Coordinates of C-alpha atoms and ligand atoms in Angstrom, one line a residue:
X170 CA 186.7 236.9 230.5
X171 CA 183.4 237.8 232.3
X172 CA 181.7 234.4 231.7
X173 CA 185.2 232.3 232.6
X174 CA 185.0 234.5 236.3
X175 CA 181.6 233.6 236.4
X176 CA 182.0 229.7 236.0
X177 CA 185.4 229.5 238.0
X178 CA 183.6 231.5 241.2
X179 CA 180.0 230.9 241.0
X180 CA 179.3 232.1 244.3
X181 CA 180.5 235.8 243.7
X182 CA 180.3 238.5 241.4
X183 CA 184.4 238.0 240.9
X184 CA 187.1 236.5 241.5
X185 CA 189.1 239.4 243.4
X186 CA 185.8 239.6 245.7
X187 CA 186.3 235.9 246.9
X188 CA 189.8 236.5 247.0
X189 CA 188.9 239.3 249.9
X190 CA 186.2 237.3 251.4
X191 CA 188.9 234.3 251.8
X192 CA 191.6 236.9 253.6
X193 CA 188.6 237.3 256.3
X194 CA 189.4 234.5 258.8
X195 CA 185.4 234.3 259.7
X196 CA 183.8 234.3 256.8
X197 CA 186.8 232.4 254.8
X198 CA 186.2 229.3 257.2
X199 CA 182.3 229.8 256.4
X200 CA 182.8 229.8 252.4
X201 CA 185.7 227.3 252.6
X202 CA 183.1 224.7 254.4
X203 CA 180.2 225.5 252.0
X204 CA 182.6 224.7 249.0
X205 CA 183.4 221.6 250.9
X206 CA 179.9 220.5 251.1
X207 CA 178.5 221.6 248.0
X208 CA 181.7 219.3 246.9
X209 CA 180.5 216.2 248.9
X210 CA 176.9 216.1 247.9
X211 CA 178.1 216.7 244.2
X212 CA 180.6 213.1 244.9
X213 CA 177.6 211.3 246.9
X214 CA 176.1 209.1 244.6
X215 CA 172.2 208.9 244.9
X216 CA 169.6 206.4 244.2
X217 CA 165.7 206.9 243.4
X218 CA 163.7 204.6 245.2
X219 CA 159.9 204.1 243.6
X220 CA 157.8 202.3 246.7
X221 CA 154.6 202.6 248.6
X222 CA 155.2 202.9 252.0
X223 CA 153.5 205.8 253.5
X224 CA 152.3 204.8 256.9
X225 CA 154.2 206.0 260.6
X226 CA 155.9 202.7 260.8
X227 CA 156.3 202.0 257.1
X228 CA 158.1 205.4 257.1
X229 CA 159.7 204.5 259.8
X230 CA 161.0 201.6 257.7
X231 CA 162.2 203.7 255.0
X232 CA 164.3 205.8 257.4
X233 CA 166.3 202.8 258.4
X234 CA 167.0 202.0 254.9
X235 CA 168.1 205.5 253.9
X236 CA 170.0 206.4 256.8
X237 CA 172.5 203.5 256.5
X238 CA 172.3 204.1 252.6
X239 CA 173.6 207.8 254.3
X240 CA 176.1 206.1 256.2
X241 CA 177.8 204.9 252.8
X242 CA 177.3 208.1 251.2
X243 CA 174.4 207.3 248.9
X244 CA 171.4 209.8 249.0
X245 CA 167.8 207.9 249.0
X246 CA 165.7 210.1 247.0
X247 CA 162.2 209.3 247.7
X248 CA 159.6 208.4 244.9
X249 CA 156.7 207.3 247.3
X250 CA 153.7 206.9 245.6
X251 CA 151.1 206.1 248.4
X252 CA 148.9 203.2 248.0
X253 CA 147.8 200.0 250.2
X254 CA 149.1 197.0 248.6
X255 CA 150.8 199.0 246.3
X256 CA 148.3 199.1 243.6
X257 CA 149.2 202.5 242.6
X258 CA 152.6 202.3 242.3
X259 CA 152.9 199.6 240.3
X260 CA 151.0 201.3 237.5
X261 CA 153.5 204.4 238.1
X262 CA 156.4 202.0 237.9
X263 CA 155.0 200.9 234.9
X264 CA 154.4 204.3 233.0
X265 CA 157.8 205.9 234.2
X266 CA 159.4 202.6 232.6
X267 CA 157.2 202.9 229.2
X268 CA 158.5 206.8 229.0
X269 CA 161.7 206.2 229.7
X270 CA 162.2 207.2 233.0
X271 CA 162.6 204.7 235.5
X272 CA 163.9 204.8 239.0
X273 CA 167.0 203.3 240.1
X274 CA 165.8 201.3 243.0
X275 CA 161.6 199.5 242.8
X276 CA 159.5 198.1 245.3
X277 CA 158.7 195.0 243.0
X278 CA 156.9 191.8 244.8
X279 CA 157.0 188.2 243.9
X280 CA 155.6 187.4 240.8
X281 CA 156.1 190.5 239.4
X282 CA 160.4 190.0 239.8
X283 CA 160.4 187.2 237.1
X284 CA 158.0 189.2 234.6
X285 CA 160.3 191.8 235.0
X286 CA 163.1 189.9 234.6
X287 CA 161.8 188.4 231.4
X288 CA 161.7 191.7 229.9
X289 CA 165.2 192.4 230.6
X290 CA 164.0 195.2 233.1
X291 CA 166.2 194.6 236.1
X292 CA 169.7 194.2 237.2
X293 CA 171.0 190.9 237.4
X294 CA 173.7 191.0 240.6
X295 CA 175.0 187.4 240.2
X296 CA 178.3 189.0 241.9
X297 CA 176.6 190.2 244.9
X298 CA 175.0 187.2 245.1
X299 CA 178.5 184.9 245.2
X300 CA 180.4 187.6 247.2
X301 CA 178.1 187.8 250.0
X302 CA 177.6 184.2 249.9
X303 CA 173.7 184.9 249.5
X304 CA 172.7 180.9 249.2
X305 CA 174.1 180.4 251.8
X306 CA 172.6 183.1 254.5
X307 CA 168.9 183.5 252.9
X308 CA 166.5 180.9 253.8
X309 CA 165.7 178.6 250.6
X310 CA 162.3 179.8 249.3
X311 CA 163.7 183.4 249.8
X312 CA 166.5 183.0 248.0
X313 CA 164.4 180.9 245.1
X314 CA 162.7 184.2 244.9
X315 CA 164.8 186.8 244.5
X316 CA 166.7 185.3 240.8
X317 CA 165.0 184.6 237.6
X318 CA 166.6 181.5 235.6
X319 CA 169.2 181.5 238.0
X320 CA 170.4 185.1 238.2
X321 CA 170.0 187.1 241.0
X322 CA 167.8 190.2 240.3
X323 CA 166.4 191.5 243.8
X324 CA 167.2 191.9 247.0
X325 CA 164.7 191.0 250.0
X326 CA 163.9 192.9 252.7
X327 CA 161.3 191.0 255.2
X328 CA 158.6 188.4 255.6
X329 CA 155.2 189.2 256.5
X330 CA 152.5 186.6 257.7
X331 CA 148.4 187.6 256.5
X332 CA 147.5 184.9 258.1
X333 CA 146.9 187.1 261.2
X334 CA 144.6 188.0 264.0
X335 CA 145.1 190.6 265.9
X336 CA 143.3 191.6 269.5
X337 CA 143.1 194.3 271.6
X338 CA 144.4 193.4 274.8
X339 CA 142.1 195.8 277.4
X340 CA 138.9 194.4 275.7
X341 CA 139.5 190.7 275.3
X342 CA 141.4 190.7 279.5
X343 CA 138.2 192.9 280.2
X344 CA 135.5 190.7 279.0
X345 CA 137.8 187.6 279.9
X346 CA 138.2 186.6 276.4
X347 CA 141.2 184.3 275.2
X348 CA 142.2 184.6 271.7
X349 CA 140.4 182.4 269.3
X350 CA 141.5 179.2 267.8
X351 CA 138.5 177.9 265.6
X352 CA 135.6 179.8 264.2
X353 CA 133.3 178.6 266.8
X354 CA 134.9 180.5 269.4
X355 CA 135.3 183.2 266.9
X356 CA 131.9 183.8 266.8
X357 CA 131.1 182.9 270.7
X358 CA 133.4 185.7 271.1
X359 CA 132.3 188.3 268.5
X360 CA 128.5 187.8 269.8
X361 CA 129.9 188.3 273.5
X362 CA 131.4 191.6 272.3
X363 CA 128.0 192.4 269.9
X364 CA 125.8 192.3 273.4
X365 CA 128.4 194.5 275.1
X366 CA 128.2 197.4 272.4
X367 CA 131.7 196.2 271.0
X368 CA 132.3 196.1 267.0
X369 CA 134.2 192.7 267.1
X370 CA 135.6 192.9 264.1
X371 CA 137.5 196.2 262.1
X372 CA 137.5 196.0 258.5
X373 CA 137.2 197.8 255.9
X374 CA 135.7 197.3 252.2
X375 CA 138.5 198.9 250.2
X376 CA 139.1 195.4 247.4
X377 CA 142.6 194.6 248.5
X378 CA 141.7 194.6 252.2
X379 CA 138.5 192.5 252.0
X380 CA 140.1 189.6 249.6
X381 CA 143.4 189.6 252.3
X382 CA 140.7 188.3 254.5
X383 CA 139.0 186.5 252.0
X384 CA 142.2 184.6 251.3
X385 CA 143.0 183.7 255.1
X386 CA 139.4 182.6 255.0
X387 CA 139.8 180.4 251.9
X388 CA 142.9 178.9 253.8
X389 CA 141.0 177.8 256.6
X390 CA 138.5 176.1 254.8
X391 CA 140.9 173.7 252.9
X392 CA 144.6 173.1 253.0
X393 CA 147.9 174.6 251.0
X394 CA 146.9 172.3 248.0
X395 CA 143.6 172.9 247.7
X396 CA 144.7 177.1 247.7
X397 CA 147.2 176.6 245.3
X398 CA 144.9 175.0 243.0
X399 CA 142.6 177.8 243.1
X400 CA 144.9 181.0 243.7
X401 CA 148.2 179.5 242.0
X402 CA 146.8 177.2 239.2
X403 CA 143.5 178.8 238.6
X404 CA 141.8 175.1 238.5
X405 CA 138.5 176.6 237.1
X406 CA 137.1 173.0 239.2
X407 CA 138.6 174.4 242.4
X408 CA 136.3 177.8 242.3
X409 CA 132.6 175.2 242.0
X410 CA 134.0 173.3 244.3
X411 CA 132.7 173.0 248.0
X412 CA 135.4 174.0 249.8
X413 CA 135.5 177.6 247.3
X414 CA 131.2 177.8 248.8
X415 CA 131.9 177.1 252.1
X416 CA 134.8 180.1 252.4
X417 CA 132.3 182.5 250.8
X418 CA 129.2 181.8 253.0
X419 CA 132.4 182.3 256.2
X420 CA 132.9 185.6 254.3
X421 CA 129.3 186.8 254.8
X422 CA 129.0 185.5 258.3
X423 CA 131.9 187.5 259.5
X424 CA 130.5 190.2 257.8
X425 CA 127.5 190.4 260.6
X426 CA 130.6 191.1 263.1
X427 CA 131.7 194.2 261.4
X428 CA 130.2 197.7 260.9
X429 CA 131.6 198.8 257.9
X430 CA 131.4 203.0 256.9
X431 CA 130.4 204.1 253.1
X432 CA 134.3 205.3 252.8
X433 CA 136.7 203.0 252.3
X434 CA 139.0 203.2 255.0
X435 CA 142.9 203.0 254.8
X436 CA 144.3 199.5 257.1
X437 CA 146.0 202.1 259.3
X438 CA 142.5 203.6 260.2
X439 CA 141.5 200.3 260.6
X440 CA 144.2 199.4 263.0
X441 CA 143.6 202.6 265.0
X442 CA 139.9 201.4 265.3
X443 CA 141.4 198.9 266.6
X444 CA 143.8 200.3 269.0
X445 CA 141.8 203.2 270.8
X446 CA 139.1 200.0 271.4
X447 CA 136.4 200.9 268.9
X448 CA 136.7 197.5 267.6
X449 CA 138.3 194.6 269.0
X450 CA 139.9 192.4 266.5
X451 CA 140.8 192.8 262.9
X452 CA 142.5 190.3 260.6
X453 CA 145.6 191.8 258.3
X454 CA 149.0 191.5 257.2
X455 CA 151.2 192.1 259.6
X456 CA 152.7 194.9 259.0
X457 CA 149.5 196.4 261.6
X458 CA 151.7 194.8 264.4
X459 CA 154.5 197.5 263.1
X460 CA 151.8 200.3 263.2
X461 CA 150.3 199.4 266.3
X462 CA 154.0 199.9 267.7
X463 CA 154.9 202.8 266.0
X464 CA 151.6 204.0 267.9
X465 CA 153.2 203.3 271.1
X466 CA 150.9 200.1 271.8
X467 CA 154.0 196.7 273.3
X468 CA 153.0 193.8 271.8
X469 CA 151.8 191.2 274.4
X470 CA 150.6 194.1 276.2
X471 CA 148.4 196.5 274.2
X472 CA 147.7 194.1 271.8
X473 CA 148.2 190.2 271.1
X474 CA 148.7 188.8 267.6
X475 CA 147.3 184.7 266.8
X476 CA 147.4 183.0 263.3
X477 CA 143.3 183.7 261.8
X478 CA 140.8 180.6 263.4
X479 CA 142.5 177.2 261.8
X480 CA 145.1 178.5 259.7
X481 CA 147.6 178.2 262.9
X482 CA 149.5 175.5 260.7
X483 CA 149.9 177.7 257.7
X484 CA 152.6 180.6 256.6
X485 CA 150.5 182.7 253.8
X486 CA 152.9 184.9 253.3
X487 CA 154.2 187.5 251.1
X488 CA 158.1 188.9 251.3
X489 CA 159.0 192.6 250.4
X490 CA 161.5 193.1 247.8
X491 CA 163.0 195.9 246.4
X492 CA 164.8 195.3 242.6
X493 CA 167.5 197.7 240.8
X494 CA 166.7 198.6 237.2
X495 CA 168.9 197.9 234.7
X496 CA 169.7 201.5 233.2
X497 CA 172.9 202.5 231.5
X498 CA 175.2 201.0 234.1
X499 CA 176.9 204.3 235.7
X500 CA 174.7 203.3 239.0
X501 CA 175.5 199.6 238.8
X502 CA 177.9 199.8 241.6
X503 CA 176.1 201.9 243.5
X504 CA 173.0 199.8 243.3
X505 CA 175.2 196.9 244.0
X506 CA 175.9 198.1 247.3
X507 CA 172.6 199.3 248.2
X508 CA 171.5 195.5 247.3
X509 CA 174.3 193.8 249.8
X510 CA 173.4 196.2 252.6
X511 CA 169.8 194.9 252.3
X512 CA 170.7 191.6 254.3
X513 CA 173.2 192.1 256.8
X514 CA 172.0 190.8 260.0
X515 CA 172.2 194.3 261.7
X516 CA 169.7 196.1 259.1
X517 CA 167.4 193.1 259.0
X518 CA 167.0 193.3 262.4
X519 CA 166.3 196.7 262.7
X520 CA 164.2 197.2 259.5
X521 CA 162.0 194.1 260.4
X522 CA 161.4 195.1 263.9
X523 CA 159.8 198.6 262.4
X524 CA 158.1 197.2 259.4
X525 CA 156.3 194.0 261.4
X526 CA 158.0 191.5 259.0
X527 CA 160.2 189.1 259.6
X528 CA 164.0 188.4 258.6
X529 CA 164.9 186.4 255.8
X530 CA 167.9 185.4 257.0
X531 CA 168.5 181.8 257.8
X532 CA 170.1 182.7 261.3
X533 CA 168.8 185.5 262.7
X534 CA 168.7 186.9 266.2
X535 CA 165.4 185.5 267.7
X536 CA 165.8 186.7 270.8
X537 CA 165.3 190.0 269.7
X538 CA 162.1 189.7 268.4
X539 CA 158.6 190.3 269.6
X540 CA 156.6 186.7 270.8
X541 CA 154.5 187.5 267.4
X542 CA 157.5 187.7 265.0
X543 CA 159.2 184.9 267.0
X544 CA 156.3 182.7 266.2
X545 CA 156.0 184.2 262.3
X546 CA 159.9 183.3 261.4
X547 CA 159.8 179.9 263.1
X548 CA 156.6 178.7 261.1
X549 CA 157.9 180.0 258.1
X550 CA 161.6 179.1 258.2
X551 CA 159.9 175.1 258.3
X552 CA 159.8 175.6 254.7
X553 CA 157.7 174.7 251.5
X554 CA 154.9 172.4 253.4
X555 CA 153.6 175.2 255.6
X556 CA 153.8 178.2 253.3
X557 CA 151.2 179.5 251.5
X558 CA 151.6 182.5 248.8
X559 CA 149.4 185.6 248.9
X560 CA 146.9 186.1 246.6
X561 CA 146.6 189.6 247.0
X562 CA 149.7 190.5 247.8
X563 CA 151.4 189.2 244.5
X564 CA 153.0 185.7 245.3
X565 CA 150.6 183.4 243.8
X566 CA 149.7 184.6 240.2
X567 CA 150.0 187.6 237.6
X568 CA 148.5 190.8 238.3
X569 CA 145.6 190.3 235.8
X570 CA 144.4 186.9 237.3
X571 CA 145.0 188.7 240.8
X572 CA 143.1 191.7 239.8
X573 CA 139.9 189.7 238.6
X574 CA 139.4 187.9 241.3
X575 CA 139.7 190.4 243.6
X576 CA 136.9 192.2 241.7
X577 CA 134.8 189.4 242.3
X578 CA 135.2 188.9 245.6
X579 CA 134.8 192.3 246.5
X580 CA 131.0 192.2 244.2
X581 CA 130.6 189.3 246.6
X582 CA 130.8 190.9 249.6
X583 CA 129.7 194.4 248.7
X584 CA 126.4 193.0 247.4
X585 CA 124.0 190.8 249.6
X586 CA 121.9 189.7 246.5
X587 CA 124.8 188.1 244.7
X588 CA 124.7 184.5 245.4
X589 CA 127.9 182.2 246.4
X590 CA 126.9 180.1 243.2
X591 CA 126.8 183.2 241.2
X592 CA 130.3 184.2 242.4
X593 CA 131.7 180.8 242.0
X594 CA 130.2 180.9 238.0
X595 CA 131.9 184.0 237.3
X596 CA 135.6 183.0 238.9
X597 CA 135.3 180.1 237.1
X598 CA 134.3 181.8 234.2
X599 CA 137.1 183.9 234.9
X600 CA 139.8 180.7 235.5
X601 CA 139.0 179.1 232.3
X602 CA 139.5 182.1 230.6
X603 CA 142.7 183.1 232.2
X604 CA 144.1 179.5 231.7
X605 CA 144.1 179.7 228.4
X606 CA 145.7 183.3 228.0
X607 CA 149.5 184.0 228.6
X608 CA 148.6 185.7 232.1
X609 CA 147.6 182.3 233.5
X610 CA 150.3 180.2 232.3
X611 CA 152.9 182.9 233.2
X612 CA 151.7 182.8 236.9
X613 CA 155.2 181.5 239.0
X614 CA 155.2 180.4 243.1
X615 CA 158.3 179.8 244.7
X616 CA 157.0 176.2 246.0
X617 CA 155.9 175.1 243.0
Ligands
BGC947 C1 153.5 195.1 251.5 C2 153.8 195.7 252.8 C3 152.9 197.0 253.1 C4 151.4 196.6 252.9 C5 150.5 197.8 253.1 C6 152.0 194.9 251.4 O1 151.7 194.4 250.1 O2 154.1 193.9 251.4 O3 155.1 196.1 252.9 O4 153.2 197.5 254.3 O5 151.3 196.1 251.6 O6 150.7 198.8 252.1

């Protein structure tokens, strides 16, 4: 008797009491409402979402997503696990699958969707797919992205561009400077600044953030094929070749232009550097023009964005997308919906306008973005001949290939004595070796 007054009315010590609390018109109301709540929240269906997205405007991000997931009465629960690039929580992802405890919802970028999918890990949404007439409204190469032998298993969420430059706007209007398009003027620039006392360059020499540069750099010195070759295909040829030297010895020269500290520094220090003038430039993924917003800074005004000298021609890109786990199918719906909410035009505009990416929708609203995003989704919606997959950023090849030559890069540039024929031995060392294991043949690109 006790324990059944205990389970009906867990919010007094009996029944009787709550039947005398209810007779009070106040405090009835009060209790009635509570109940009401506790009742909603215990309908509201909730979602973990495992992602890496820690900075103001990459938080800022995140807020748009869970407040329309609010607005359909799914809770976001947050499983951030902080890291650039997202190095860190991929390895979580990883363990909490192994132990049997996966999230609902993943940050999970290119090449990785298609592993993932292999192993059966993700929800295929083939329904979502034809219902919200998906072929149709993505642009192509986002839409080859996001399914796995021909099932849908992720849902996009932006396009950002690494090919990019950005400037501070005071400096460069104070020393007359106009943004540069070769790496002649890079450097007339850069030494202009070095006499005045200015650091023209912010960077930092945490792995992932050198080889983003490195692989703007590599970019310039050749063309899409010759990238693809190396980054995509792991041609162990394309790493002794000329072109491979030449975007080395660039990475040393820029390196006179920088003044790096013993720490490695987060991007969003970097872009702070950047914006309070201790540096003038810095070359990044654009999701810096989302933080240099979100720290009050217009584009156009307190800061201009311009592809990276001679890669003006070129998308390298990388596209955000989050996948659903396949579990035990009580969540499908609700991760269903989640997925189709990702790409209405309304959301994509404002998530992409916060985050520094761009939409992947074939028809968005240009007019309501910024000159640099306007310039970002034009290039890229040309198509296959203009985009180029990140390295680093997980749209050119499996994690291990990605992984070692990052190392090496890094060695590179961390170490004066190491020479650029050195470096070139050991990726191609590291090429020939990777071409002949599963991880190099299992690399995928959507323009391939
Ligand atoms: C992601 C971005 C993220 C950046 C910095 C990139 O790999 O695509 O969404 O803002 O890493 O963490």
């Amino acid at each position: 008797m006790q324990t059944a007054k205990k389970i009906l009315l867990p919010y007094t010590e009996s029944g009787t009491e709550m039947a005398a609390i209810l007779r009070q018109p106040q405090r009835g109301v009060l209790v009635l409402i509570l109940l009401i709540l506790v009742h909603i929240s215990a309908c509201a269906e909730s979602l973990q979402v495992l992602h890496w997205w820690r900075s103001a405007s990459e938080q800022k991000a995140v807020a748009v997503l869970s407040n329309r997931m609010a607005q359909e009465n799914i809770l976001w629960r947050d499983g951030l696990v902080p890291s650039g690039s997202g190095i860190g929580a991929n390895i979580v992802l990883k363990s909490r699958v192994l132990a049997g405890n996966a999230p609902e919802v993943a940050q999970l970028n290119g090449v990785l969707i298609s592993e993932w999918a292999d192993l059966g890990l993700l929800l295929e949404m083939d329904s979502v797919a034809v219902a919200g007439k998906w072929e149709k409204l993505l642009l192509p190469s986002v839409w080859s992205l996001v399914q796995s032998h021909g099932h849908l298993v992720a849902a996009p969420l932006g396009v950002h561009r690494t090919n990019t430059l950005f400037f501070n706007k005071k400096i460069f209007s104070k020393y007359d400077l106009s943004a540069p398009n070769t790496w002649d003027e890079f450097e007339q620039i850069a030494k202009k600044l070095q006499q005045a006392g200015i650091v023209p360059l912010a960077q930092s020499t945490e792995p992932w953030q050198l080889a983003t540069l490195f692989e703007t750099i590599l970019l310039s010195e050749s063309s899409l094929a010759f990238y693809q070759e190396a980054f995509v295909r792991k041609e162990p040829a394309a790493f002794y070749d000329q072109r491979f030297a030449r975007a080395l010895k660039r990475l040393r020269t820029l390196k006179k232009y920088m003044v790096l500290s013993a720490q490695e520094r987060t991007w969003m220090e970097m872009a702070r550097q950047m914006a309070d003038g201790n540096a003038a430039m810095m070359i990044m993924g654009d999701w810096v023009k989302g933080e240099l917003n979100a720290m009050g800074l217009v584009t156009d005004i307190g800061f201009g964005c311009t592809a990276v000298p001679e890669t003006g021609n070129y998308h390298l890109y990388n596209v955000d997308t989050l996948v659903m786990l396949a579990k035990d199918n009580s969540l499908r719906a609700t991760q269903e919906k989640f997925a189709q909410m990702l790409i209405s035009p309304a959301l994509q505009a404002e998530y992409n306008q916060v985050k520094g990416s761009v939409s992947v929708l074939r028809n968005p609203d240009l007019s309501k973005m910024d000159s640099c995003s306007r310039a970002s989704w034009k290039l890229f919606s040309r198509g296959s001949s203009v985009q180029v997959p990140s390295l680093v950023h997980r749209m050119a090849t499996d994690e291990i290939s990605k992984d070692a030559i990052i190392a090496e890069i890094h060695r590179f540039f961390m170490d004066d004595q190491m020479t650029i024929g050195e470096t070139q031995r050991r990726l191609g060392a590291i090429a020939r070796y990777l071409s002949k294991t599963k991880a190099g043949n299992d690399a995928q690109d959507i323009n391939r």
